[in-house]
PDB file of C-alpha atoms in Angstrom:
ATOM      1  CA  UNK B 151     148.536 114.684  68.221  1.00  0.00           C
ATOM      2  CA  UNK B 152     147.474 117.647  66.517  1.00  0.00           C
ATOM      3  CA  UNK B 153     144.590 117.939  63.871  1.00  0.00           C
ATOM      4  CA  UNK B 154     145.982 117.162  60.621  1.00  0.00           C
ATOM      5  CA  UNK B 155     144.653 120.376  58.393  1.00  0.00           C
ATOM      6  CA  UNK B 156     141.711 118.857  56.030  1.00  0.00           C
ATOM      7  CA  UNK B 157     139.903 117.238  59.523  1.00  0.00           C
ATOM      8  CA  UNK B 158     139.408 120.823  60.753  1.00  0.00           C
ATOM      9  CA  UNK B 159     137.147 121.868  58.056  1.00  0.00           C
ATOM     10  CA  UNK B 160     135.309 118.463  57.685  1.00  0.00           C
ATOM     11  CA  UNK B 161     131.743 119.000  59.585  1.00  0.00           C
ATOM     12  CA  UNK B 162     131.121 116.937  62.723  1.00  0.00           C
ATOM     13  CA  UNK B 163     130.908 113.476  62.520  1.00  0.00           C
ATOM     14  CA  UNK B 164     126.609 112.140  63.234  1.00  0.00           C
ATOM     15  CA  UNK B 165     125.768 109.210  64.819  1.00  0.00           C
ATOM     16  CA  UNK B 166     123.402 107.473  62.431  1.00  0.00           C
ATOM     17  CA  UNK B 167     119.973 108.603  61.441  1.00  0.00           C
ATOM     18  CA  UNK B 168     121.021 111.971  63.135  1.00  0.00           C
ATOM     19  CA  UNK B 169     119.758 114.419  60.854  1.00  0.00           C
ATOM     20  CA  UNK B 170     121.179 117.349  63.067  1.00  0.00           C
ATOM     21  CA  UNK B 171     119.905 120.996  63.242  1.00  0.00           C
ATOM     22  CA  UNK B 172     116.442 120.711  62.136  1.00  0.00           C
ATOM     23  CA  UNK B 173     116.381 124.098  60.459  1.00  0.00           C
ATOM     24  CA  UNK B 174     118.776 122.772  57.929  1.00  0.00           C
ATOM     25  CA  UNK B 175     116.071 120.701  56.357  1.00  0.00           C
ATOM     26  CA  UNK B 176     113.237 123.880  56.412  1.00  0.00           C
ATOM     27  CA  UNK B 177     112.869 125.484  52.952  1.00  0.00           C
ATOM     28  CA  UNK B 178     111.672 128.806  52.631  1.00  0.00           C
ATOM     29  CA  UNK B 179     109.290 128.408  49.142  1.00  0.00           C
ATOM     30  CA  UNK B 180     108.892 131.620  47.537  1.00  0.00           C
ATOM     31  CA  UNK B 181     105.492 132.856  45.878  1.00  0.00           C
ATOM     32  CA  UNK B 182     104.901 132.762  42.175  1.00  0.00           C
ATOM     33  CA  UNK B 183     105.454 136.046  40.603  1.00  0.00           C
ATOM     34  CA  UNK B 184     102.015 137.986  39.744  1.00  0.00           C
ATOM     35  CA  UNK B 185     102.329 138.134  35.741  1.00  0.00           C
ATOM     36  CA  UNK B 186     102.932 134.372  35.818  1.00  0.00           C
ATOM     37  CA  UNK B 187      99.891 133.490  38.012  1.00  0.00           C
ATOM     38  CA  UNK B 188      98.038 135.554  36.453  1.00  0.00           C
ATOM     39  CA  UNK B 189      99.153 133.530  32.847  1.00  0.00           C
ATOM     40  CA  UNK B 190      98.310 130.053  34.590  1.00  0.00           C
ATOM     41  CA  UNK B 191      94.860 131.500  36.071  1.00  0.00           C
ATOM     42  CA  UNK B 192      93.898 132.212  32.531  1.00  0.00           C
ATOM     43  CA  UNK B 193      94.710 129.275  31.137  1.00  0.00           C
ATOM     44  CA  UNK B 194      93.576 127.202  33.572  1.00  0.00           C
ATOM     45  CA  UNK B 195      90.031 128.692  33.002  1.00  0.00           C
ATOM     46  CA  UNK B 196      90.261 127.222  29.408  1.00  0.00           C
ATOM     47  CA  UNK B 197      89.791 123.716  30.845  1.00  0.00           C
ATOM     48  CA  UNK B 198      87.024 122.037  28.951  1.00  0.00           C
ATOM     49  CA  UNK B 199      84.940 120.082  31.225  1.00  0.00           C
ATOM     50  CA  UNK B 200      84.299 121.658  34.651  1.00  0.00           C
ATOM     51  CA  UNK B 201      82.091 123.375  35.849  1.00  0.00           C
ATOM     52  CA  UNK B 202      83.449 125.707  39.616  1.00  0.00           C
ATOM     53  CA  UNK B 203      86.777 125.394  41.069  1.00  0.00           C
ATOM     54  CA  UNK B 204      90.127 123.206  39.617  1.00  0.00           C
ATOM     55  CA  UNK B 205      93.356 122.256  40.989  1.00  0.00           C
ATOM     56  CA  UNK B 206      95.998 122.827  38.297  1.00  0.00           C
ATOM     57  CA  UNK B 207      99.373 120.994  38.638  1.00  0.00           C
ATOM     58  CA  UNK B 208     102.123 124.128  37.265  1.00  0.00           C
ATOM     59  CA  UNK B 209     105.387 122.887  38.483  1.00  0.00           C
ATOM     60  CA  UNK B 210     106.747 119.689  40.171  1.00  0.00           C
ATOM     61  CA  UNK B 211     106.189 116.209  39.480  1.00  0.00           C
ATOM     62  CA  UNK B 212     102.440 115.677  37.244  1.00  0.00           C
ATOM     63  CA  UNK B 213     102.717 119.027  35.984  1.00  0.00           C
ATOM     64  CA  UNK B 214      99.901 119.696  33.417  1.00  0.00           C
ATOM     65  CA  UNK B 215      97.570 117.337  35.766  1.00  0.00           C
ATOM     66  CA  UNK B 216      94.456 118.749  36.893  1.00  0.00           C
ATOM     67  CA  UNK B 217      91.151 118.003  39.077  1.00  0.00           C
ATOM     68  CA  UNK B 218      88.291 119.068  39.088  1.00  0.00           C
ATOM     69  CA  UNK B 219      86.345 120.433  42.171  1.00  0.00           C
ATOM     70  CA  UNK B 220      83.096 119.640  42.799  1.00  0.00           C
ATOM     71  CA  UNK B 221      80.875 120.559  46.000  1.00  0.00           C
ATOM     72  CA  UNK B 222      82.394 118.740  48.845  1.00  0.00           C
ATOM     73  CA  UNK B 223      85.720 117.392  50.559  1.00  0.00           C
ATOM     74  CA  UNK B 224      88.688 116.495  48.847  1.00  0.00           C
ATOM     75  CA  UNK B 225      91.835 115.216  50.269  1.00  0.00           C
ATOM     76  CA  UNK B 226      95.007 115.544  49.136  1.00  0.00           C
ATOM     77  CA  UNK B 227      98.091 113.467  50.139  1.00  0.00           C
ATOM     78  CA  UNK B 228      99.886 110.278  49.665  1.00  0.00           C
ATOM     79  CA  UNK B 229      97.039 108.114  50.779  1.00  0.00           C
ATOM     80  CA  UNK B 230      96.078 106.082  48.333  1.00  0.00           C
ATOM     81  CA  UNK B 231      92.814 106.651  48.690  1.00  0.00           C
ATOM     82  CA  UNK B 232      92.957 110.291  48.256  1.00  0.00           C
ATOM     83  CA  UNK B 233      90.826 111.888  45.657  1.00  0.00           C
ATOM     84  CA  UNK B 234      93.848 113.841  44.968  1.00  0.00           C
ATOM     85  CA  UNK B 235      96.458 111.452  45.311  1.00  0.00           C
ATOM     86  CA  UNK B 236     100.160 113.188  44.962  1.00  0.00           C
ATOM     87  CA  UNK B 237     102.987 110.639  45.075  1.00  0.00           C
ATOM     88  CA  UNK B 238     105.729 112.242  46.370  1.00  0.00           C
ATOM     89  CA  UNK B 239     108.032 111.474  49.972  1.00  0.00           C
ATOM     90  CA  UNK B 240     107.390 115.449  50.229  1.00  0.00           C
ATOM     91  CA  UNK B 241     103.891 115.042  50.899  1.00  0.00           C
ATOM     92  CA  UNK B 242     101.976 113.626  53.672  1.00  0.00           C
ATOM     93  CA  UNK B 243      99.693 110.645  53.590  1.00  0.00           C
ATOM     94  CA  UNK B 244      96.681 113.160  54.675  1.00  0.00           C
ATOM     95  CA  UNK B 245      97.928 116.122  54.030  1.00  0.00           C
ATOM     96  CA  UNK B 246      94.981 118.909  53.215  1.00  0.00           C
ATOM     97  CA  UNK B 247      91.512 118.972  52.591  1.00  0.00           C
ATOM     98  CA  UNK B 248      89.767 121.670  49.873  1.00  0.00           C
ATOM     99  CA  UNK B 249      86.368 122.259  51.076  1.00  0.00           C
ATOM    100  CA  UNK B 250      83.863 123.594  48.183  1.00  0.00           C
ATOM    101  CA  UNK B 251      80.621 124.778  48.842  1.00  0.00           C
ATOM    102  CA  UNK B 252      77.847 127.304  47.628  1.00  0.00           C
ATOM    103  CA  UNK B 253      80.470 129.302  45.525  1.00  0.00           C
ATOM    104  CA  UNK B 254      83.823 128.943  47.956  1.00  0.00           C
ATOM    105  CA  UNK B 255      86.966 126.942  47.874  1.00  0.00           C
ATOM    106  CA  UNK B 256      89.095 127.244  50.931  1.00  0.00           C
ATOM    107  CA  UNK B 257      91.977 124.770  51.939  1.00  0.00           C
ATOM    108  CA  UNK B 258      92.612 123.228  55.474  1.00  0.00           C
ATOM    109  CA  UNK B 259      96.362 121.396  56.692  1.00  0.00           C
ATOM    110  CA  UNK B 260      95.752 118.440  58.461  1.00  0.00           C
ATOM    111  CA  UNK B 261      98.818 118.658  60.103  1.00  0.00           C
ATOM    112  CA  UNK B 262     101.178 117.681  57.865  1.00  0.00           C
ATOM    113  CA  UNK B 263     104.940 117.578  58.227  1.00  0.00           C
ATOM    114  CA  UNK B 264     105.902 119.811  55.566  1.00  0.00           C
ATOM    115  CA  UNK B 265     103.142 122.246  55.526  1.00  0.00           C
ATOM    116  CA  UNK B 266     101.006 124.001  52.978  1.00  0.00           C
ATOM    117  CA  UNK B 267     101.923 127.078  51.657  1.00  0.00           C
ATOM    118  CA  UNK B 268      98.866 129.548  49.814  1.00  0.00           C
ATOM    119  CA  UNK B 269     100.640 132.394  47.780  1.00  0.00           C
ATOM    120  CA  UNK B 270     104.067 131.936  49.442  1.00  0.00           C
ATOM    121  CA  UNK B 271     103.069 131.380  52.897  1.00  0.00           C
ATOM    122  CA  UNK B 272     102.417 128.903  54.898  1.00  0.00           C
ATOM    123  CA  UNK B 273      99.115 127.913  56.299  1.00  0.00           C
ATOM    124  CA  UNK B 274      96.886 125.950  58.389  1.00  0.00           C
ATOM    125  CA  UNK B 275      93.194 127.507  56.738  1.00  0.00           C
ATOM    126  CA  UNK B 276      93.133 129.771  53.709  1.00  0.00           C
ATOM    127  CA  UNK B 277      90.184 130.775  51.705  1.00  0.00           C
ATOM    128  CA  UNK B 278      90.956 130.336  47.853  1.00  0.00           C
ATOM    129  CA  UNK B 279      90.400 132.324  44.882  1.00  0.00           C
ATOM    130  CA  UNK B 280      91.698 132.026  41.549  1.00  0.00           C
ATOM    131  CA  UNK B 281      95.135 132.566  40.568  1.00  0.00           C
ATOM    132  CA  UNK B 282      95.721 131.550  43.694  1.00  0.00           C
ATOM    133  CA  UNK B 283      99.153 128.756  44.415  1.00  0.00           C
ATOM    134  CA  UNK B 284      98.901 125.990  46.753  1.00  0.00           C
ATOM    135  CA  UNK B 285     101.971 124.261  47.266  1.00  0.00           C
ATOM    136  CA  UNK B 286     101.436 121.075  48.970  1.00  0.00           C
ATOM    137  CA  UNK B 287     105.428 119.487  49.316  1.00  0.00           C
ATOM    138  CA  UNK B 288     106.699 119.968  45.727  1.00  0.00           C
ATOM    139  CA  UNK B 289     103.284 120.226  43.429  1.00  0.00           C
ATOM    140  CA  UNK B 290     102.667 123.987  42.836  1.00  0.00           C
ATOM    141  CA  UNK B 291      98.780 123.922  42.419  1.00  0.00           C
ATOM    142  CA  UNK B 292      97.377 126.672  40.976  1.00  0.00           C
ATOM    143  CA  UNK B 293      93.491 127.247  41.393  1.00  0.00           C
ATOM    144  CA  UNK B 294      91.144 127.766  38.552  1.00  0.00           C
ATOM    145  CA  UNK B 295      87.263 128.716  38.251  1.00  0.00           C
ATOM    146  CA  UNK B 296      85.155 128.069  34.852  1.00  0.00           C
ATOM    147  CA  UNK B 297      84.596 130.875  33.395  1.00  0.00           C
TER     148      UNK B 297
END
């Protein structure tokens, strides 16, 4: 019997937890535009309080949140015990590490599944300056420096 005509246009059927091509599920995430970063870098220096390098949340879920840098390691992921903890399925339970030392901010992966992405691309070691976006799964951080 032939194909009825609405079953030829229906997409194949999965078996279940098939997820199918994984390039379907890759997003390609786009760079902020340079007026705008600039904007956020500015205001980010405003923050009253710090002293070096911040992480400043501009888009995604906490927006508005920010931490502080201080000389050493700080992970990022959905650890709990990560100093910056970002709850979200889109990031990784270890997911980077910002290293700051004697003037210097640069950010490591540590391998996580979705990546991290400095200024539009993506990244397994970046030195950071600021102005500059770190998108780890859906937080768009944007990196500040006392002024």
């Amino acid at each position: 019997m032939p194909p009825n005509e609405d079953s030829r246009h229906q997409s194949p059927e999965r078996a279940p937890g098939d997820l199918g091509d994984p390039t379907e599920l890759t997003d390609t995430v786009a760079a902020i535009d340079p007026g705008r970063a600039i904007r956020e870098a500015e205001a980010a220096a405003g923050i009253p309080g710090f002293e070096g390098f911040a992480l400043v949340v501009t888009a995604g879920p906490r927006q508005g949140a920010h931490w502080p840098l201080e000389h050493g390691e700080w992970e990022a992921g959905r650890n709990v015990d990560a100093l910056i903890f970002l709850d979200d399925v889109t990031v990784s339970r270890h997911h980077a590490r910002f290293v700051v030392s004697t003037g210097s901010l640069e950010v490591h992966d540590l391998g996580s599944t979705n990546g991290t992405y400095v200024n539009g691309h993506r990244t397994a070691y970046a030195p950071l300056t600021p102005g500059d976006e770190v998108i780890i799964g859906r937080f768009h951080l944007v990196v500040a420096r006392s002024a």
